[in-house]
JSON list of C-alpha atoms in Angstrom, two decimals:
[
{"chain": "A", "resi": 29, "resn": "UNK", "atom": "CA", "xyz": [-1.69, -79.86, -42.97]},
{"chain": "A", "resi": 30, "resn": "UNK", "atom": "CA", "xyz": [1.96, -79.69, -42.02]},
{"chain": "A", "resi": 31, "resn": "UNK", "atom": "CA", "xyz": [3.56, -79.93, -38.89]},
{"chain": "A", "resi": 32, "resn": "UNK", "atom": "CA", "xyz": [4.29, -76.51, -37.32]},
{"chain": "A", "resi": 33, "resn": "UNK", "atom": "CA", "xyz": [8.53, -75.91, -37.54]},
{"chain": "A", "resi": 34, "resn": "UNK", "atom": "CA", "xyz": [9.92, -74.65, -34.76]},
{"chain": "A", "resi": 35, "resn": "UNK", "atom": "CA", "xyz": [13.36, -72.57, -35.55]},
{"chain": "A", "resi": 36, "resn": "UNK", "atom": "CA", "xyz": [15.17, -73.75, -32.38]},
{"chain": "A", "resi": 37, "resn": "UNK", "atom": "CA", "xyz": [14.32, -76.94, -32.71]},
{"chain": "A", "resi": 38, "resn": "UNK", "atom": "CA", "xyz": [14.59, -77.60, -36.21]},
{"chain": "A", "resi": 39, "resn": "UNK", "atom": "CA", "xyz": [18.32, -76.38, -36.29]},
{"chain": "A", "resi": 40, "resn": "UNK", "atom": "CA", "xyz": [21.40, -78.90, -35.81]},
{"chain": "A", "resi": 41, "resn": "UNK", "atom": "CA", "xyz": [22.24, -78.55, -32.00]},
{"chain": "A", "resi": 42, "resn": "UNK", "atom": "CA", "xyz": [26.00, -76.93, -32.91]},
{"chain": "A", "resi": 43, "resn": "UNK", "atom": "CA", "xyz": [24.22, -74.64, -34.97]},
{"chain": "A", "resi": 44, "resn": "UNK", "atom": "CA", "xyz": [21.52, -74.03, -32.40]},
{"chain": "A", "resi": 45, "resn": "UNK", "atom": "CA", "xyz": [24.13, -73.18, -29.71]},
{"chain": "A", "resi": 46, "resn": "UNK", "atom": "CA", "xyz": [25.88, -70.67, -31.81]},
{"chain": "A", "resi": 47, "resn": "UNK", "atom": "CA", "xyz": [22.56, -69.10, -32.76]},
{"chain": "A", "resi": 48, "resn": "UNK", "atom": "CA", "xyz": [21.57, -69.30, -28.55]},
{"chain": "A", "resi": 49, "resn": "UNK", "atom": "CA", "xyz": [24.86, -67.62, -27.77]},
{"chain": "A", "resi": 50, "resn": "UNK", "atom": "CA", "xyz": [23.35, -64.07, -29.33]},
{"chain": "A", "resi": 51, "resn": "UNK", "atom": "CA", "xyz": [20.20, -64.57, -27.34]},
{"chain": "A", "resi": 52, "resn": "UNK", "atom": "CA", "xyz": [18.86, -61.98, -25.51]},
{"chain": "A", "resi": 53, "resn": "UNK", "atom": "CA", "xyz": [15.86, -62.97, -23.11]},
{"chain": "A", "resi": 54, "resn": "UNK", "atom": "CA", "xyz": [12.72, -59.92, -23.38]},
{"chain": "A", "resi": 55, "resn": "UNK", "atom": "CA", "xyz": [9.09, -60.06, -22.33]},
{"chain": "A", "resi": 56, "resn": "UNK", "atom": "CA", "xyz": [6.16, -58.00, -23.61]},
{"chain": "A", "resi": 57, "resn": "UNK", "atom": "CA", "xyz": [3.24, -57.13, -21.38]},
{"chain": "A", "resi": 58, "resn": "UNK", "atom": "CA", "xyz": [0.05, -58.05, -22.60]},
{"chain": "A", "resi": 59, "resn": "UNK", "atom": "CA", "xyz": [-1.72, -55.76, -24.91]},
{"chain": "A", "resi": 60, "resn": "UNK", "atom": "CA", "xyz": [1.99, -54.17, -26.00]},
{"chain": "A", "resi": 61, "resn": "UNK", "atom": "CA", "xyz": [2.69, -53.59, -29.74]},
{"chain": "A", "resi": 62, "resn": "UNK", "atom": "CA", "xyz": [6.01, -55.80, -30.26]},
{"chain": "A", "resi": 63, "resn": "UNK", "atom": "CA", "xyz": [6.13, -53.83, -34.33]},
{"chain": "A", "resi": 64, "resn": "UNK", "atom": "CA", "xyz": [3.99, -52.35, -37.06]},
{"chain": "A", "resi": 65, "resn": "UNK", "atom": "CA", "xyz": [3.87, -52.65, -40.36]},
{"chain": "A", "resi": 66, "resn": "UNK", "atom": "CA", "xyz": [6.62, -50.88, -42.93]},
{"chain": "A", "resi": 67, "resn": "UNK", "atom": "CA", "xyz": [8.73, -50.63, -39.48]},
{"chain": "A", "resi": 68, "resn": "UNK", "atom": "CA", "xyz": [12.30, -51.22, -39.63]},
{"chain": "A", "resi": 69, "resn": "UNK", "atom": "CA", "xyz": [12.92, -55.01, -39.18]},
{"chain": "A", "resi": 70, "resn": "UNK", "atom": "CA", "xyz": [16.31, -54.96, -37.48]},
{"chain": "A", "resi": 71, "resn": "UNK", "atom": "CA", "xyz": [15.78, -58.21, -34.79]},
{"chain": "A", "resi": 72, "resn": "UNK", "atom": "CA", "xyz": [13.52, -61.35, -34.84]},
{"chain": "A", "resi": 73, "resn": "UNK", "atom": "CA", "xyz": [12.28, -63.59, -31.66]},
{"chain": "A", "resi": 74, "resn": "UNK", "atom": "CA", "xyz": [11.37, -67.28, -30.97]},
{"chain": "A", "resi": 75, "resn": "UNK", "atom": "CA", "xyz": [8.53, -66.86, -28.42]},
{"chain": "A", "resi": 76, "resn": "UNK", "atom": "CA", "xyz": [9.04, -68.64, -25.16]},
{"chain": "A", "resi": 77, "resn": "UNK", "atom": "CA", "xyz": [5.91, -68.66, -23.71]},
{"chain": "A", "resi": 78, "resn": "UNK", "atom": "CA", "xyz": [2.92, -66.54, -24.18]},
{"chain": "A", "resi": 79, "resn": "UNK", "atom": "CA", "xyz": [0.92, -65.90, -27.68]},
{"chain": "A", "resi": 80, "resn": "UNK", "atom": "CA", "xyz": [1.59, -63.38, -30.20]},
{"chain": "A", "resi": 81, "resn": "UNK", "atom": "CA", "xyz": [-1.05, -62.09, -32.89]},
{"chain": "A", "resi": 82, "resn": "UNK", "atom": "CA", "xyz": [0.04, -60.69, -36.31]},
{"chain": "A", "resi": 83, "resn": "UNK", "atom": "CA", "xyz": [-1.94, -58.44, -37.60]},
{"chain": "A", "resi": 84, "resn": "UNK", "atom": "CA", "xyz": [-2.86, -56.28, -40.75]},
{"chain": "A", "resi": 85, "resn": "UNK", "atom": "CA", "xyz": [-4.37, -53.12, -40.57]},
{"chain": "A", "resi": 86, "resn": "UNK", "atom": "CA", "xyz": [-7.42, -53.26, -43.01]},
{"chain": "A", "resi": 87, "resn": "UNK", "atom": "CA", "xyz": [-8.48, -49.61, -42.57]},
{"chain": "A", "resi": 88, "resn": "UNK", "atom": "CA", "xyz": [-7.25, -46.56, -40.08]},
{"chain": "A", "resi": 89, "resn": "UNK", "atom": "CA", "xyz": [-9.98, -48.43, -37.52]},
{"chain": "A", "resi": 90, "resn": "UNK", "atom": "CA", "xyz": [-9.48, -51.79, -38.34]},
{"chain": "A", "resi": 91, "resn": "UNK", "atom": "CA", "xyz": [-7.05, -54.69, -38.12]},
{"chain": "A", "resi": 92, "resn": "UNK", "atom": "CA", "xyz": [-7.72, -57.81, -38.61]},
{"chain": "A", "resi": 93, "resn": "UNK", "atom": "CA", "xyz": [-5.56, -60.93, -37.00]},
{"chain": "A", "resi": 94, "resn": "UNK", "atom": "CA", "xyz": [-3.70, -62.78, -39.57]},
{"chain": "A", "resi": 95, "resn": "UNK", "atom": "CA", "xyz": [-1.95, -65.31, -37.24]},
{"chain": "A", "resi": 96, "resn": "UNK", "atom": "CA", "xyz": [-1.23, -66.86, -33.93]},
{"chain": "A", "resi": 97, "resn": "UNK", "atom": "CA", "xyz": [1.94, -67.15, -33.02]},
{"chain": "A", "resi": 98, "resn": "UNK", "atom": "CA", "xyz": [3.01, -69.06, -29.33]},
{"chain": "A", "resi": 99, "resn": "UNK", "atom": "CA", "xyz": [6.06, -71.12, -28.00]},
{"chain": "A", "resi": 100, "resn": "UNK", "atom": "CA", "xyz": [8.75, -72.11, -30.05]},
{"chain": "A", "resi": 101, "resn": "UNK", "atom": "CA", "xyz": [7.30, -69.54, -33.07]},
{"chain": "A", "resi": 102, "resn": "UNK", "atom": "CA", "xyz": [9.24, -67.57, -34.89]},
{"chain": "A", "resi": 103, "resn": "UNK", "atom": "CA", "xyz": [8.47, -63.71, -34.44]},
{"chain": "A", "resi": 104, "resn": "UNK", "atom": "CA", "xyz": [9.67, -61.52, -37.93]},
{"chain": "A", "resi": 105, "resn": "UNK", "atom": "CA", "xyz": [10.82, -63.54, -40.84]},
{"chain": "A", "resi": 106, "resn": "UNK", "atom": "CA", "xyz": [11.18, -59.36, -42.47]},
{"chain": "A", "resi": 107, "resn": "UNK", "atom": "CA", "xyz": [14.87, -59.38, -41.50]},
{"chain": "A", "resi": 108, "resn": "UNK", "atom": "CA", "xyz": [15.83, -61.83, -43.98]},
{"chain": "A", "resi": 109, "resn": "UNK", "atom": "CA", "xyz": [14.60, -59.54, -46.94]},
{"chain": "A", "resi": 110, "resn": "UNK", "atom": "CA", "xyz": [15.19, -56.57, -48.55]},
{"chain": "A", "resi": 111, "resn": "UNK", "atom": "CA", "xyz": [13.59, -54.23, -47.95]},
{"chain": "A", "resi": 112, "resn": "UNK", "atom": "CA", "xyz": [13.63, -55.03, -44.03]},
{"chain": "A", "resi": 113, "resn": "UNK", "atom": "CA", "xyz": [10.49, -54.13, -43.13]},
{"chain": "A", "resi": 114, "resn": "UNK", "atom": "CA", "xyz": [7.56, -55.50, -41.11]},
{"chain": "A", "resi": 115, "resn": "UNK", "atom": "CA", "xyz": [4.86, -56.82, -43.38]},
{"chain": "A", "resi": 116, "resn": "UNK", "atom": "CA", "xyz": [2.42, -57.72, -40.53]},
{"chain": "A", "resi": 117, "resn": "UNK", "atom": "CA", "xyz": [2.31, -55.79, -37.16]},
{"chain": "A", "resi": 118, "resn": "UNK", "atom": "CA", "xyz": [2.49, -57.84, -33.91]},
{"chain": "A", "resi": 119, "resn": "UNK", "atom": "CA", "xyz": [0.97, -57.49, -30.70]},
{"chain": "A", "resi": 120, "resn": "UNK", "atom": "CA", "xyz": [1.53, -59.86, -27.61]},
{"chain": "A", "resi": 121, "resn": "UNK", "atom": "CA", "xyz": [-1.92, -61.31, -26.53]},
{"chain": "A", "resi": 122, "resn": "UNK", "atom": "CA", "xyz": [-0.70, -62.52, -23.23]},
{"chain": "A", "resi": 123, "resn": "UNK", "atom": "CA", "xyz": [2.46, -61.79, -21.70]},
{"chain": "A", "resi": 124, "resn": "UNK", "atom": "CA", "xyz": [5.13, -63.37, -23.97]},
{"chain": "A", "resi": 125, "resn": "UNK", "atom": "CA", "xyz": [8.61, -63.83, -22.54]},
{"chain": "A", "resi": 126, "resn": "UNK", "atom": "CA", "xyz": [10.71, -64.16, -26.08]},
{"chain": "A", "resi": 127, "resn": "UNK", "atom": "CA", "xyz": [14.03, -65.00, -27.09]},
{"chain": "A", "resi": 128, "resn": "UNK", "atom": "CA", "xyz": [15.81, -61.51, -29.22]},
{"chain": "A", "resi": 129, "resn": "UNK", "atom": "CA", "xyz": [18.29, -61.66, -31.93]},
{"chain": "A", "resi": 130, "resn": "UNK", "atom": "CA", "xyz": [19.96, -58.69, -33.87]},
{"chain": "A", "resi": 131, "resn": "UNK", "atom": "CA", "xyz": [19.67, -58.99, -37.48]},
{"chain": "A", "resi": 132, "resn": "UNK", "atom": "CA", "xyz": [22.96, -57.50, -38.27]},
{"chain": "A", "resi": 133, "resn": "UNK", "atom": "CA", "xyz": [24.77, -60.34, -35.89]},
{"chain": "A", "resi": 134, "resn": "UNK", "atom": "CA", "xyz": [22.85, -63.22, -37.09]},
{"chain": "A", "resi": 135, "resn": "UNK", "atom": "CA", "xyz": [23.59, -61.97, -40.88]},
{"chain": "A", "resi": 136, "resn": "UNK", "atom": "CA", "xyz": [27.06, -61.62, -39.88]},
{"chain": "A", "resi": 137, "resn": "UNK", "atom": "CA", "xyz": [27.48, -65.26, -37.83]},
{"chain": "A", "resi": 138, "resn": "UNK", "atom": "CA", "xyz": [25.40, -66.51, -41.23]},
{"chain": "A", "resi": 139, "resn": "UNK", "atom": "CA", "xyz": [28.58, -65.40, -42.75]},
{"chain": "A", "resi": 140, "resn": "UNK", "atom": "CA", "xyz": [31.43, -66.48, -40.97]},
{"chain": "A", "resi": 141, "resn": "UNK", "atom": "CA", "xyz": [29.34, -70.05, -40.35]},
{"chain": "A", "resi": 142, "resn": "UNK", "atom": "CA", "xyz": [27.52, -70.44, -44.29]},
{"chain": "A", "resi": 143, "resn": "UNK", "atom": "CA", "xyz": [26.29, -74.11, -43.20]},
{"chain": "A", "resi": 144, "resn": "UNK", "atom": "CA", "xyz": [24.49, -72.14, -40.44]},
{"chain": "A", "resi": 145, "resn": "UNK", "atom": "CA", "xyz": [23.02, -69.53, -42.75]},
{"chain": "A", "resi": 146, "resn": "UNK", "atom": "CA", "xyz": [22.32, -72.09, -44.96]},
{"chain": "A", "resi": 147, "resn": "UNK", "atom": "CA", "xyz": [20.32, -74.04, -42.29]},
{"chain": "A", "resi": 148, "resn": "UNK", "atom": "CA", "xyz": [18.79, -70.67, -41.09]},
{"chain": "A", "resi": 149, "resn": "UNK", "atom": "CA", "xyz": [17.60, -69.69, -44.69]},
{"chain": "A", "resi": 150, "resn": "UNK", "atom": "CA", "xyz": [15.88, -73.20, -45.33]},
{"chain": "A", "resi": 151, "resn": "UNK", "atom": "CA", "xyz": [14.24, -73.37, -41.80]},
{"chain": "A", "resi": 152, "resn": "UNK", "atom": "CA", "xyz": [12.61, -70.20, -42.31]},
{"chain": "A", "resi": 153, "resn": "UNK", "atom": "CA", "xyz": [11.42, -71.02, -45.50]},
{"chain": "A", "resi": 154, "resn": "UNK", "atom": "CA", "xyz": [10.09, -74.10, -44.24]},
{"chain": "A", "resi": 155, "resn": "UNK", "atom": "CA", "xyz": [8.19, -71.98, -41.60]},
{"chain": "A", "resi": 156, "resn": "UNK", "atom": "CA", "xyz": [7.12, -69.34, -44.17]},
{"chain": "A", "resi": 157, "resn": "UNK", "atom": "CA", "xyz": [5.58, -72.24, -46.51]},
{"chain": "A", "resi": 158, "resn": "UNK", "atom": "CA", "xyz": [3.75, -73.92, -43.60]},
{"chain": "A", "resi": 159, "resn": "UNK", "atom": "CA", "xyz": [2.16, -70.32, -42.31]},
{"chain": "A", "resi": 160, "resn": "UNK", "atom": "CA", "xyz": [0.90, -70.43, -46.14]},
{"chain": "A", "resi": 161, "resn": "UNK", "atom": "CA", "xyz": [-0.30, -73.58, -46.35]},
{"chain": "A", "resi": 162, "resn": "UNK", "atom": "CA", "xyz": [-2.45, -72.93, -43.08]},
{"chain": "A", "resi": 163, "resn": "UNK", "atom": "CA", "xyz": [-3.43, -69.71, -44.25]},
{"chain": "A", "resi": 164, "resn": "UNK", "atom": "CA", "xyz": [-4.74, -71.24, -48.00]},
{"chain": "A", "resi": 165, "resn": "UNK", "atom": "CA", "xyz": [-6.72, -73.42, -45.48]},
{"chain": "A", "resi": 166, "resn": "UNK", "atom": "CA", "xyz": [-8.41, -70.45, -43.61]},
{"chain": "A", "resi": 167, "resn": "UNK", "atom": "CA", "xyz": [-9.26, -68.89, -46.62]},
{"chain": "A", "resi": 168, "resn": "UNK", "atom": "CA", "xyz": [-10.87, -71.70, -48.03]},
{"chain": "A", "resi": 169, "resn": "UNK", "atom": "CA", "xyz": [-12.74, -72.25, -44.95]},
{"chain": "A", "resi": 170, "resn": "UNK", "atom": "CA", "xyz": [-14.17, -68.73, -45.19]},
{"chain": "A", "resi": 171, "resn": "UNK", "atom": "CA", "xyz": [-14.84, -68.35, -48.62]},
{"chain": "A", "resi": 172, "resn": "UNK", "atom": "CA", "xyz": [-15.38, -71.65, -49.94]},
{"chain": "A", "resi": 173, "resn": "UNK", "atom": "CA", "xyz": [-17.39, -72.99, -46.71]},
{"chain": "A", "resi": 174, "resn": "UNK", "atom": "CA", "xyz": [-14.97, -76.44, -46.87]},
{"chain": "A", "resi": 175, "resn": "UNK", "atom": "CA", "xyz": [-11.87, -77.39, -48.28]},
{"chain": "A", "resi": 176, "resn": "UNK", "atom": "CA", "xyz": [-11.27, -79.61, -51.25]},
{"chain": "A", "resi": 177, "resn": "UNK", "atom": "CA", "xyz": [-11.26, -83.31, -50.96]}
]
């Protein structure tokens, strides 16, 4: 399994600051519905502390928890995408205390300052392939009772 990628971390540190200077600091109560699915994905967050679950409603009823998200995570990965909409919903489990960016002013930093898009674009594609990864290995836990030597 690969090493979980935090966003923050995983940027250069000038390209870090520049991202930190459109920072705005939120918290979520627990229990609170941070988005739903086929919402408008306008923002993103990088937890601080507390744990997010993702979640995919299964019928009107159900949902079931795809992922669990906690420090350091990136929250919404939809932004990047057309069409800009939530696949997953999210709900904070705990309190989370989060770190909020506006779409339109990363896209438009990613612009003025390509080697931070660049950078942006790869580390969340980096995160994106390790949440599959861990996600191939759930799924062959439950349906295959063990995972391939």
């Amino acid at each position: 399994m690969t090493k979980a990628i935090k966003l923050l971390t995983a940027l250069p540190q000038a390209q870090r600051e520049r991202l930190m200077e459109l920072a705005q600091e939120v918290s979520f109560p627990e229990d609170s519905r941070i988005f739903e699915a086929g919402g408008t994905a306008d923002r993103f967050w990088v937890i601080r502390s507390g744990a997010v679950n993702l979640d995919q409603e299964v019928t009107p009823r159900k949902r079931v928890t795809v992922a669990s998200l906690g420090a350091g995570d990136l929250l919404g990965w939809s932004w990047l995408f057309p069409p800009y909409t939530w696949d997953f919903g999210a709900v904070a489990f705990s309190r989370v205390r989060a770190y909020e960016y506006d779409a339109a002013a990363v896209l438009a930093l990613s612009v003025e300052d390509p080697l931070l898009g660049l950078s942006l674009v790869r580390t969340v594609a980096e995160i994106l392939a390790s949440r599959l990864e861990v996600t191939r290995g759930k799924l062959l836990d439950a349906y295959v009772g063990r995972r391939p030597v």
